[in-house]
Short mmCIF file of C-alpha atoms in Angstrom, two decimals:
data_model
loop_
_atom_site.label_atom_id
_atom_site.label_comp_id
_atom_site.label_asym_id
_atom_site.label_seq_id
_atom_site.Cartn_x
_atom_site.Cartn_y
_atom_site.Cartn_z
CA UNK A 183 28.76 13.19 -6.46
CA UNK A 184 26.41 15.81 -7.90
CA UNK A 185 26.34 19.34 -6.60
CA UNK A 186 22.59 19.48 -6.19
CA UNK A 187 22.06 22.79 -4.48
CA UNK A 188 23.23 24.50 -7.64
CA UNK A 189 23.72 21.73 -10.12
CA UNK A 190 22.40 23.78 -13.00
CA UNK A 191 25.35 26.13 -12.56
CA UNK A 192 28.01 23.54 -13.22
CA UNK A 193 26.47 21.26 -15.77
CA UNK A 194 26.67 23.46 -18.80
CA UNK A 195 29.32 25.77 -20.30
CA UNK A 196 27.16 28.91 -20.37
CA UNK A 197 27.30 29.16 -16.58
CA UNK A 198 30.23 30.76 -14.75
CA UNK A 199 33.07 28.50 -13.66
CA UNK A 200 32.93 27.42 -10.06
CA UNK A 201 36.67 27.01 -9.76
CA UNK A 202 37.38 30.73 -9.62
CA UNK A 203 35.20 32.93 -7.43
CA UNK A 204 35.51 36.68 -7.78
CA UNK A 205 35.35 38.97 -4.78
CA UNK A 206 32.53 40.83 -6.45
CA UNK A 207 30.46 37.67 -6.75
CA UNK A 208 31.24 36.52 -3.23
CA UNK A 209 30.06 39.81 -1.75
CA UNK A 210 27.14 40.65 -4.03
CA UNK A 211 23.45 40.40 -3.28
CA UNK A 212 23.01 37.70 -5.93
CA UNK A 213 25.81 35.30 -5.05
CA UNK A 214 26.96 33.30 -2.05
CA UNK A 215 30.56 33.11 -0.80
CA UNK A 216 31.33 30.32 -3.28
CA UNK A 217 30.19 32.29 -6.33
CA UNK A 218 26.92 30.43 -6.79
CA UNK A 219 23.52 32.05 -6.89
CA UNK A 220 22.28 32.73 -3.39
CA UNK A 221 20.63 29.78 -1.70
CA UNK A 222 17.16 30.49 -0.35
CA UNK A 223 16.38 27.46 1.84
CA UNK A 224 15.12 27.89 5.39
CA UNK A 225 14.51 25.68 8.40
CA UNK A 226 10.98 25.11 7.07
CA UNK A 227 11.92 24.14 3.51
CA UNK A 228 14.62 21.85 4.93
CA UNK A 229 12.08 20.30 7.29
CA UNK A 230 9.71 19.78 4.35
CA UNK A 231 12.45 18.01 2.37
CA UNK A 232 13.26 15.77 5.36
CA UNK A 233 9.63 14.98 6.17
CA UNK A 234 9.02 14.19 2.49
CA UNK A 235 11.94 11.79 2.53
CA UNK A 236 11.27 10.27 5.96
CA UNK A 237 7.49 9.95 6.30
CA UNK A 238 7.29 7.80 3.23
CA UNK A 239 5.98 4.35 2.57
CA UNK A 240 7.89 3.16 5.64
CA UNK A 241 5.17 4.43 7.97
CA UNK A 242 2.71 1.91 6.55
CA UNK A 243 4.80 -1.08 7.66
CA UNK A 244 5.30 0.08 11.26
CA UNK A 245 2.17 -1.60 12.66
CA UNK A 246 3.45 -4.88 11.23
CA UNK A 247 6.93 -4.21 12.66
CA UNK A 248 5.56 -3.52 16.13
CA UNK A 249 3.43 -6.63 15.74
CA UNK A 250 6.57 -8.74 15.41
CA UNK A 251 8.31 -7.13 18.39
CA UNK A 252 5.40 -6.48 20.78
CA UNK A 253 4.30 -3.62 22.98
CA UNK A 254 7.61 -3.43 24.87
CA UNK A 255 10.32 -3.86 22.24
CA UNK A 256 8.41 -2.26 19.34
CA UNK A 257 8.07 1.31 20.66
CA UNK A 258 11.48 1.04 22.39
CA UNK A 259 13.21 0.17 19.10
CA UNK A 260 11.39 3.03 17.36
CA UNK A 261 12.58 5.52 19.97
CA UNK A 262 16.10 4.12 19.73
CA UNK A 263 16.22 4.60 15.97
CA UNK A 264 14.81 8.13 16.25
CA UNK A 265 17.50 9.10 18.76
CA UNK A 266 20.33 7.55 16.73
CA UNK A 267 19.05 9.23 13.55
CA UNK A 268 18.86 12.64 15.22
CA UNK A 269 22.26 12.32 16.87
CA UNK A 270 24.15 11.14 13.79
CA UNK A 271 22.33 13.71 11.60
CA UNK A 272 23.57 16.43 13.96
CA UNK A 273 27.11 15.07 13.58
CA UNK A 274 26.73 14.96 9.80
CA UNK A 275 25.42 18.51 9.55
CA UNK A 276 28.68 19.76 11.13
CA UNK A 277 30.52 18.28 8.14
CA UNK A 278 28.84 20.51 5.53
CA UNK A 279 31.67 23.02 5.89
CA UNK A 280 35.27 21.97 6.45
CA UNK A 281 36.85 23.94 9.27
CA UNK A 282 35.04 27.11 10.26
CA UNK A 283 31.21 26.62 10.42
CA UNK A 284 30.63 30.06 8.83
CA UNK A 285 33.43 30.49 6.30
CA UNK A 286 34.88 27.00 5.78
CA UNK A 287 34.88 25.29 2.38
CA UNK A 288 31.43 23.93 1.49
CA UNK A 289 30.92 20.24 0.83
CA UNK A 290 28.03 20.24 -1.61
CA UNK A 291 27.16 16.56 -1.30
CA UNK A 292 27.43 13.64 1.10
CA UNK A 293 30.30 12.20 -0.93
CA UNK A 294 32.09 15.56 -1.03
CA UNK A 295 32.00 15.55 2.78
CA UNK A 296 33.43 12.02 2.88
CA UNK A 297 36.12 13.06 0.38
CA UNK A 298 37.08 16.10 2.47
CA UNK A 299 37.30 14.20 5.76
CA UNK A 300 38.18 10.57 5.04
CA UNK A 301 39.59 10.13 1.51
CA UNK A 302 40.82 6.82 0.08
CA UNK A 303 38.73 3.74 -0.56
CA UNK A 304 36.05 4.97 1.86
CA UNK A 305 34.91 7.53 -0.72
CA UNK A 306 34.27 4.83 -3.32
CA UNK A 307 32.52 2.61 -0.76
CA UNK A 308 30.34 5.52 0.34
CA UNK A 309 29.43 6.36 -3.26
CA UNK A 310 28.51 2.78 -4.07
CA UNK A 311 26.34 2.40 -0.95
CA UNK A 312 24.66 5.75 -1.40
CA UNK A 313 23.74 5.19 -5.04
CA UNK A 314 22.73 1.57 -4.45
CA UNK A 315 20.45 2.76 -1.66
CA UNK A 316 18.96 5.49 -3.88
CA UNK A 317 18.21 2.93 -6.59
CA UNK A 318 16.68 0.65 -3.96
CA UNK A 319 14.53 3.45 -2.59
CA UNK A 320 13.29 4.26 -6.11
CA UNK A 321 12.28 0.61 -6.51
CA UNK A 322 10.65 0.51 -3.07
CA UNK A 323 8.66 3.68 -3.74
CA UNK A 324 7.48 2.38 -7.11
CA UNK A 325 6.23 -0.81 -5.44
CA UNK A 326 4.54 1.14 -2.64
CA UNK A 327 2.80 3.50 -5.08
CA UNK A 328 1.48 0.56 -7.13
CA UNK A 329 0.18 -1.14 -3.95
CA UNK A 330 -1.86 1.97 -3.16
CA UNK A 331 -3.17 2.32 -6.71
CA UNK A 332 -4.17 -1.35 -6.73
CA UNK A 333 -5.94 -0.79 -3.38
CA UNK A 334 -7.98 2.06 -4.91
CA UNK A 335 -8.94 -0.09 -7.90
CA UNK A 336 -9.95 -3.07 -5.75
CA UNK A 337 -11.85 -0.85 -3.31
CA UNK A 338 -14.00 0.55 -6.12
CA UNK A 339 -14.40 -2.92 -7.66
CA UNK A 340 -15.66 -4.40 -4.38
CA UNK A 341 -17.97 -1.45 -3.88
CA UNK A 342 -19.54 -1.99 -7.31
CA UNK A 343 -19.65 -5.80 -7.50
CA UNK A 344 -19.71 -6.95 -3.87
CA UNK A 345 -17.73 -9.57 -1.97
CA UNK A 346 -18.38 -12.35 -4.47
CA UNK A 347 -16.04 -10.77 -7.04
CA UNK A 348 -12.35 -11.50 -6.23
CA UNK A 349 -11.39 -8.27 -8.00
CA UNK A 350 -7.87 -9.47 -8.81
CA UNK A 351 -5.77 -6.63 -10.17
CA UNK A 352 -2.28 -6.72 -11.68
CA UNK A 353 0.09 -4.09 -10.29
CA UNK A 354 2.13 -3.88 -13.51
CA UNK A 355 0.03 -1.27 -15.28
CA UNK A 356 0.09 0.94 -12.19
CA UNK A 357 3.87 0.69 -11.89
CA UNK A 358 4.10 1.76 -15.52
CA UNK A 359 1.78 4.71 -14.87
CA UNK A 360 3.88 5.77 -11.87
CA UNK A 361 7.02 5.44 -13.99
CA UNK A 362 5.61 7.71 -16.71
CA UNK A 363 4.83 10.40 -14.12
CA UNK A 364 8.33 10.10 -12.66
CA UNK A 365 9.89 10.50 -16.11
CA UNK A 366 8.09 13.84 -16.41
CA UNK A 367 9.02 15.07 -12.90
CA UNK A 368 12.59 13.84 -13.22
CA UNK A 369 13.19 16.63 -15.74
CA UNK A 370 13.12 19.17 -12.89
CA UNK A 371 16.87 19.99 -12.88
CA UNK A 372 17.78 20.04 -9.18
CA UNK A 373 16.88 20.36 -5.50
CA UNK A 374 16.36 24.13 -5.64
CA UNK A 375 13.41 23.69 -7.99
CA UNK A 376 11.56 20.90 -6.16
CA UNK A 377 10.81 22.69 -2.88
CA UNK A 378 7.17 23.06 -3.92
CA UNK A 379 6.97 19.35 -4.69
CA UNK A 380 8.43 18.53 -1.26
CA UNK A 381 5.87 20.73 0.48
CA UNK A 382 2.98 19.09 -1.40
CA UNK A 383 4.42 15.65 -0.63
CA UNK A 384 4.85 16.49 3.07
CA UNK A 385 1.19 17.58 3.26
CA UNK A 386 0.16 14.30 1.60
CA UNK A 387 2.21 12.29 4.11
CA UNK A 388 0.36 13.93 6.99
CA UNK A 389 -2.93 13.28 5.20
CA UNK A 390 -2.59 9.52 4.84
CA UNK A 391 -0.85 9.09 8.20
CA UNK A 392 -3.72 10.93 9.91
CA UNK A 393 -6.32 8.84 8.09
CA UNK A 394 -4.49 5.64 9.07
CA UNK A 395 -4.33 6.83 12.66
CA UNK A 396 -8.02 7.77 12.70
CA UNK A 397 -9.11 4.44 11.22
CA UNK A 398 -6.93 2.64 13.76
CA UNK A 399 -8.66 4.46 16.61
CA UNK A 400 -12.09 3.62 15.15
CA UNK A 401 -11.07 -0.04 14.78
CA UNK A 402 -9.90 -0.21 18.41
CA UNK A 403 -13.21 1.28 19.57
CA UNK A 404 -15.12 -1.21 17.39
CA UNK A 405 -13.10 -4.10 18.82
CA UNK A 406 -13.81 -2.93 22.34
CA UNK A 407 -10.25 -3.72 23.38
CA UNK A 408 -6.58 -3.13 22.59
CA UNK A 409 -5.11 -6.08 20.74
CA UNK A 410 -1.52 -7.25 20.80
CA UNK A 411 0.85 -8.61 23.41
CA UNK A 412 4.03 -7.60 25.20
CA UNK A 413 6.17 -9.98 23.12
CA UNK A 414 4.57 -9.65 19.67
CA UNK A 415 3.28 -12.34 17.35
CA UNK A 416 3.01 -15.68 19.15
CA UNK A 417 4.93 -18.88 18.54
CA UNK A 418 2.26 -21.13 17.09
CA UNK A 419 0.87 -18.46 14.83
CA UNK A 420 4.34 -18.58 13.26
CA UNK A 421 7.19 -21.05 13.73
CA UNK A 422 10.04 -20.19 16.14
CA UNK A 423 12.39 -19.63 13.18
CA UNK A 424 9.86 -17.39 11.41
CA UNK A 425 9.47 -15.42 14.63
CA UNK A 426 13.21 -14.74 14.64
CA UNK A 427 13.39 -13.77 10.94
CA UNK A 428 10.30 -11.56 11.15
CA UNK A 429 11.61 -9.80 14.26
CA UNK A 430 14.88 -9.06 12.49
CA UNK A 431 13.02 -7.83 9.44
CA UNK A 432 11.02 -5.51 11.71
CA UNK A 433 14.30 -3.82 12.70
CA UNK A 434 14.99 -3.21 9.00
CA UNK A 435 11.51 -1.78 8.43
CA UNK A 436 11.94 0.68 11.30
CA UNK A 437 15.44 1.64 10.11
CA UNK A 438 14.05 2.33 6.62
CA UNK A 439 11.33 4.52 8.11
CA UNK A 440 14.01 6.84 9.56
CA UNK A 441 16.48 6.77 6.68
CA UNK A 442 17.36 10.12 5.12
CA UNK A 443 21.00 10.78 6.03
CA UNK A 444 22.16 9.91 2.50
CA UNK A 445 20.56 13.13 1.21
CA UNK A 446 21.10 15.34 4.30
CA UNK A 447 24.12 17.25 2.95
CA UNK A 448 22.30 17.84 -0.36
CA UNK A 449 19.35 19.32 1.55
CA UNK A 450 21.71 21.41 3.69
CA UNK A 451 23.26 22.86 0.53
CA UNK A 452 19.94 24.58 -0.23
CA UNK A 453 20.01 26.62 3.03
CA UNK A 454 20.75 30.34 2.69
CA UNK A 455 24.11 31.58 3.91
CA UNK A 456 24.85 32.40 7.56
CA UNK A 457 24.16 33.80 10.04
CA UNK A 458 23.09 31.49 11.55
CA UNK A 459 25.35 28.77 10.18
CA UNK A 460 23.89 26.15 7.83
CA UNK A 461 24.71 23.50 10.45
CA UNK A 462 22.65 25.27 13.11
CA UNK A 463 19.67 25.64 10.77
CA UNK A 464 19.97 21.99 9.70
CA UNK A 465 20.08 20.79 13.31
CA UNK A 466 16.94 22.78 14.03
CA UNK A 467 15.24 21.28 10.97
CA UNK A 468 16.37 17.81 12.07
CA UNK A 469 14.90 18.28 15.55
CA UNK A 470 11.58 19.41 14.10
CA UNK A 471 11.47 16.67 11.48
CA UNK A 472 12.54 13.74 13.67
CA UNK A 473 10.21 14.84 16.48
CA UNK A 474 7.24 15.16 14.12
CA UNK A 475 7.94 11.87 12.37
CA UNK A 476 8.47 9.99 15.64
CA UNK A 477 5.13 11.18 17.02
CA UNK A 478 3.40 10.12 13.80
CA UNK A 479 5.23 6.81 13.72
CA UNK A 480 4.33 6.04 17.31
CA UNK A 481 0.69 6.92 16.80
CA UNK A 482 0.28 5.07 13.48
CA UNK A 483 2.37 2.04 14.40
CA UNK A 484 0.97 1.55 17.89
CA UNK A 485 -2.63 2.26 16.92
CA UNK A 486 -2.34 -0.12 13.96
CA UNK A 487 -1.04 -2.87 16.25
CA UNK A 488 -3.75 -2.10 18.81
CA UNK A 489 -6.37 -2.46 16.07
CA UNK A 490 -5.12 -5.69 14.46
CA UNK A 491 -2.82 -7.39 16.94
CA UNK A 492 -0.94 -10.37 15.48
CA UNK A 493 -2.83 -9.87 12.20
CA UNK A 494 -1.31 -6.39 11.65
CA UNK A 495 -0.78 -6.06 7.85
CA UNK A 496 2.44 -5.15 6.09
CA UNK A 497 0.64 -2.11 4.67
CA UNK A 498 -1.54 -0.53 7.37
CA UNK A 499 -4.17 0.91 5.05
CA UNK A 500 -4.86 -2.43 3.36
CA UNK A 501 -5.74 -3.92 6.74
CA UNK A 502 -8.98 -1.98 6.97
CA UNK A 503 -10.41 -3.93 4.04
CA UNK A 504 -11.97 -2.49 0.92
CA UNK A 505 -15.36 -1.47 2.27
CA UNK A 506 -16.76 1.44 4.18
CA UNK A 507 -15.49 4.05 4.40
CA UNK A 508 -14.05 3.12 1.01
CA UNK A 509 -13.87 6.75 -0.12
CA UNK A 510 -11.68 7.66 2.87
CA UNK A 511 -9.29 4.82 2.10
CA UNK A 512 -9.21 5.95 -1.52
CA UNK A 513 -8.21 9.45 -0.39
CA UNK A 514 -5.47 8.01 1.84
CA UNK A 515 -4.08 5.80 -0.92
CA UNK A 516 -4.20 8.66 -3.43
CA UNK A 517 -2.27 10.81 -0.93
CA UNK A 518 0.36 8.06 -0.67
CA UNK A 519 0.80 8.02 -4.44
CA UNK A 520 1.15 11.82 -4.63
CA UNK A 521 3.61 11.78 -1.72
CA UNK A 522 5.72 9.07 -3.32
CA UNK A 523 5.94 11.02 -6.57
CA UNK A 524 7.71 13.78 -4.63
CA UNK A 525 9.72 11.47 -2.37
CA UNK A 526 11.09 9.62 -5.42
CA UNK A 527 12.45 12.91 -6.78
CA UNK A 528 13.92 14.05 -3.45
CA UNK A 529 15.86 10.82 -3.13
CA UNK A 530 16.99 10.51 -6.74
CA UNK A 531 18.30 14.06 -7.29
CA UNK A 532 21.79 13.26 -5.89
CA UNK A 533 22.19 10.33 -8.29
CA UNK A 534 20.85 12.32 -11.23
CA UNK A 535 23.29 15.15 -10.58
CA UNK A 536 26.26 12.81 -10.04
CA UNK A 537 25.84 11.08 -13.41
CA UNK A 538 25.35 14.39 -15.21
CA UNK A 539 28.45 15.90 -13.61
CA UNK A 540 30.51 12.82 -14.45
CA UNK A 541 29.31 12.89 -18.08
CA UNK A 542 30.16 16.58 -18.43
CA UNK A 543 33.65 16.07 -17.02
CA UNK A 544 34.24 13.03 -19.25
CA UNK A 545 32.91 14.54 -22.50
CA UNK A 546 32.99 18.34 -21.95
CA UNK A 547 32.60 19.17 -25.67
CA UNK A 548 29.87 16.70 -26.52
CA UNK A 549 26.84 18.66 -27.78
CA UNK A 550 24.43 15.93 -26.70
CA UNK A 551 25.53 16.47 -23.10
CA UNK A 552 25.99 20.24 -23.04
CA UNK A 553 23.42 21.66 -25.44
CA UNK A 554 20.11 22.99 -24.10
CA UNK A 555 16.94 23.59 -26.08
CA UNK A 556 14.86 26.52 -24.83
CA UNK A 557 11.14 25.76 -24.70
CA UNK A 558 8.76 28.70 -24.05
CA UNK A 559 6.24 28.17 -21.24
CA UNK A 560 4.02 31.18 -21.73
CA UNK A 561 4.87 34.82 -22.24
CA UNK A 562 7.58 35.13 -19.56
CA UNK A 563 8.79 31.65 -18.60
CA UNK A 564 10.99 29.19 -20.46
CA UNK A 565 12.32 25.68 -19.79
CA UNK A 566 15.79 24.55 -20.82
CA UNK A 567 15.57 20.98 -22.09
CA UNK A 568 18.83 19.06 -22.01
CA UNK A 569 18.79 15.93 -24.19
CA UNK A 570 21.26 13.97 -22.05
CA UNK A 571 19.25 14.72 -18.90
CA UNK A 572 16.05 13.68 -20.67
CA UNK A 573 17.58 10.43 -21.93
CA UNK A 574 19.51 9.30 -18.87
CA UNK A 575 16.85 10.10 -16.29
CA UNK A 576 14.16 8.43 -18.41
CA UNK A 577 16.30 5.28 -18.72
CA UNK A 578 16.83 5.25 -14.94
CA UNK A 579 13.08 5.43 -14.27
CA UNK A 580 12.38 2.68 -16.82
CA UNK A 581 14.96 0.35 -15.24
CA UNK A 582 13.68 0.87 -11.68
CA UNK A 583 10.12 0.33 -12.89
CA UNK A 584 10.99 -2.98 -14.59
CA UNK A 585 12.84 -4.22 -11.49
CA UNK A 586 9.81 -3.26 -9.38
CA UNK A 587 7.59 -5.33 -11.65
CA UNK A 588 9.92 -8.30 -11.20
CA UNK A 589 10.03 -8.12 -7.37
CA UNK A 590 6.95 -6.41 -5.89
CA UNK A 591 7.56 -7.53 -2.27
CA UNK A 592 6.84 -4.32 -0.40
CA UNK A 593 7.62 -5.36 3.17
CA UNK A 594 10.73 -7.40 2.48
CA UNK A 595 12.19 -4.83 0.08
CA UNK A 596 11.59 -2.06 2.64
CA UNK A 597 13.33 -4.07 5.36
CA UNK A 598 16.34 -4.87 3.19
CA UNK A 599 16.76 -1.23 2.08
CA UNK A 600 16.63 -0.08 5.69
CA UNK A 601 19.25 -2.62 6.70
CA UNK A 602 21.50 -1.86 3.72
CA UNK A 603 21.68 1.88 4.25
CA UNK A 604 21.24 2.39 7.99
CA UNK A 605 24.64 1.54 9.45
CA UNK A 606 27.05 2.82 6.79
CA UNK A 607 25.21 5.97 5.71
CA UNK A 608 23.33 6.96 8.85
CA UNK A 609 25.92 5.97 11.47
CA UNK A 610 29.41 4.93 10.31
CA UNK A 611 30.35 7.74 7.91
CA UNK A 612 28.83 10.57 10.00
CA UNK A 613 30.64 9.27 13.11
CA UNK A 614 33.99 8.87 11.32
CA UNK A 615 33.76 12.29 9.64
CA UNK A 616 32.81 13.97 12.91
CA UNK A 617 35.81 12.40 14.68
CA UNK A 618 38.13 13.77 12.00
CA UNK A 619 36.39 17.17 11.81
CA UNK A 620 36.53 17.75 15.56
CA UNK A 621 39.92 16.05 16.00
CA UNK A 622 38.64 13.72 18.74
CA UNK A 623 41.62 11.81 20.23
CA UNK A 624 41.73 8.07 19.65
CA UNK A 625 40.75 6.00 22.71
CA UNK A 626 39.31 9.04 24.47
CA UNK A 627 36.00 8.48 26.25
CA UNK A 628 34.05 10.23 23.49
CA UNK A 629 35.86 8.29 20.76
CA UNK A 630 35.12 4.96 22.44
CA UNK A 631 31.44 5.85 22.92
CA UNK A 632 31.07 6.84 19.27
CA UNK A 633 32.73 3.60 18.13
CA UNK A 634 30.48 1.51 20.41
CA UNK A 635 27.43 3.25 18.93
CA UNK A 636 28.68 2.42 15.43
CA UNK A 637 29.39 -1.23 16.35
CA UNK A 638 25.95 -1.71 17.91
CA UNK A 639 24.24 -0.29 14.80
CA UNK A 640 26.37 -2.54 12.56
CA UNK A 641 25.15 -5.63 14.40
CA UNK A 642 21.52 -4.45 14.09
CA UNK A 643 21.93 -3.77 10.35
CA UNK A 644 23.46 -7.18 9.61
CA UNK A 645 20.71 -8.97 11.57
CA UNK A 646 17.96 -6.93 9.85
CA UNK A 647 19.43 -7.65 6.41
CA UNK A 648 19.45 -11.38 7.15
CA UNK A 649 15.79 -11.27 8.17
CA UNK A 650 14.74 -9.38 5.07
CA UNK A 651 16.68 -11.66 2.71
CA UNK A 652 14.94 -14.63 4.30
CA UNK A 653 11.61 -12.91 3.61
CA UNK A 654 12.47 -12.26 -0.05
CA UNK A 655 13.55 -15.90 -0.53
CA UNK A 656 10.23 -17.03 0.95
CA UNK A 657 8.28 -14.72 -1.38
CA UNK A 658 10.16 -15.90 -4.46
CA UNK A 659 8.97 -19.46 -3.87
CA UNK A 660 5.39 -18.55 -4.79
CA UNK A 661 5.77 -15.47 -6.98
CA UNK A 662 5.54 -15.53 -10.78
CA UNK A 663 7.17 -12.47 -12.41
CA UNK A 664 4.76 -10.16 -14.28
CA UNK A 665 1.82 -12.52 -13.56
CA UNK A 666 0.90 -12.32 -9.89
CA UNK A 667 -2.24 -10.30 -9.18
CA UNK A 668 -3.63 -8.94 -5.92
#
């Protein structure tokens, strides 16, 4: 797994070795206790990273998810996921250092933490799930960004030509445009250098969420009533079997909306050295981030369901149509695209760093992998271009873009990703590592409670995955690759 907090210090030979740390380095003003340049992250930069990762495209599907579950189960499930995410994230943050929370050995990545606490086949399983989820998120974000860009194009088309023009638009060109932008931003070497991008993305997430909330309130006022029911979409509007599948898929959508544990350790590795301990700062950032996102999720999801009832769309902003105030919807959709540019990078940095570290260890003398070309960026700044980084990251973006063009099913993909990553990465591994770290006795009350929590989340994940797969199968029956327009 890549050592993101300081990946640039281990990728290339001109940086000091990380295997031997001198006392001078460990105690200097420029280096941390592990010999790496001092980390500068704070509770606020960590919160920005988390909010960027969490308040993503998932927020747009929450009105639809609540629509499947109803006024009782919908908000209850959302609160349940927020609590589980906070609790397991707190457990996971204690695993950043092995042993003492101030001086113990650092685990730079999620997989390093699993390696330190669990070992064996679990490390390989964790790596596979984490990287598969990252690839899935990259695909989901590409689809979501193209949906918003298509919405802007159709909005302007309808405004110019009126309702009589169907304004069908292919999403392929917009996925390609998003991919080109991601190729450029993917050349930012590591987490330390994307804090500014996370902050911009977090601001954008608040922008479009607030617009969606405001439009939902206006729609409710225009309707003169609150739509929806206690049990969600009615049998008759959908078949009993569809009701079951859609309800299960809603669980996956909500799980996806809270998913960020797979990059929590990488974010924690950017926090400056204690006191206070990195775990304490990370827990504070988690409280802030989960509380903020839950409030936004509740407001956007519930207000969207109140505005549209059973007809709540899979993407909240598309439910308001393409007319007035078209400019406000354009701003919201543009904010989504900008946010997803940053979110894509936040999620993909662990995978980028892992592949680059593996390549360096496998071919340590290969000039293509190790050599850097210095490019001047003005009178004082330079950029070190690494050809392997340029090639591999560009190929990754191209592959995820092509897959997105083949399967642009936003809602179903979101639900499946949430189901795939929620139990193993958000619950199982943090619980198991915490049990080992704190030496909790087997069959003690606390051990049993933690295992019951893990089992319950496993059942939810399996059910949500089944619902989302059913949705994808249904979509494939009518979809023509590279040809379907919106």
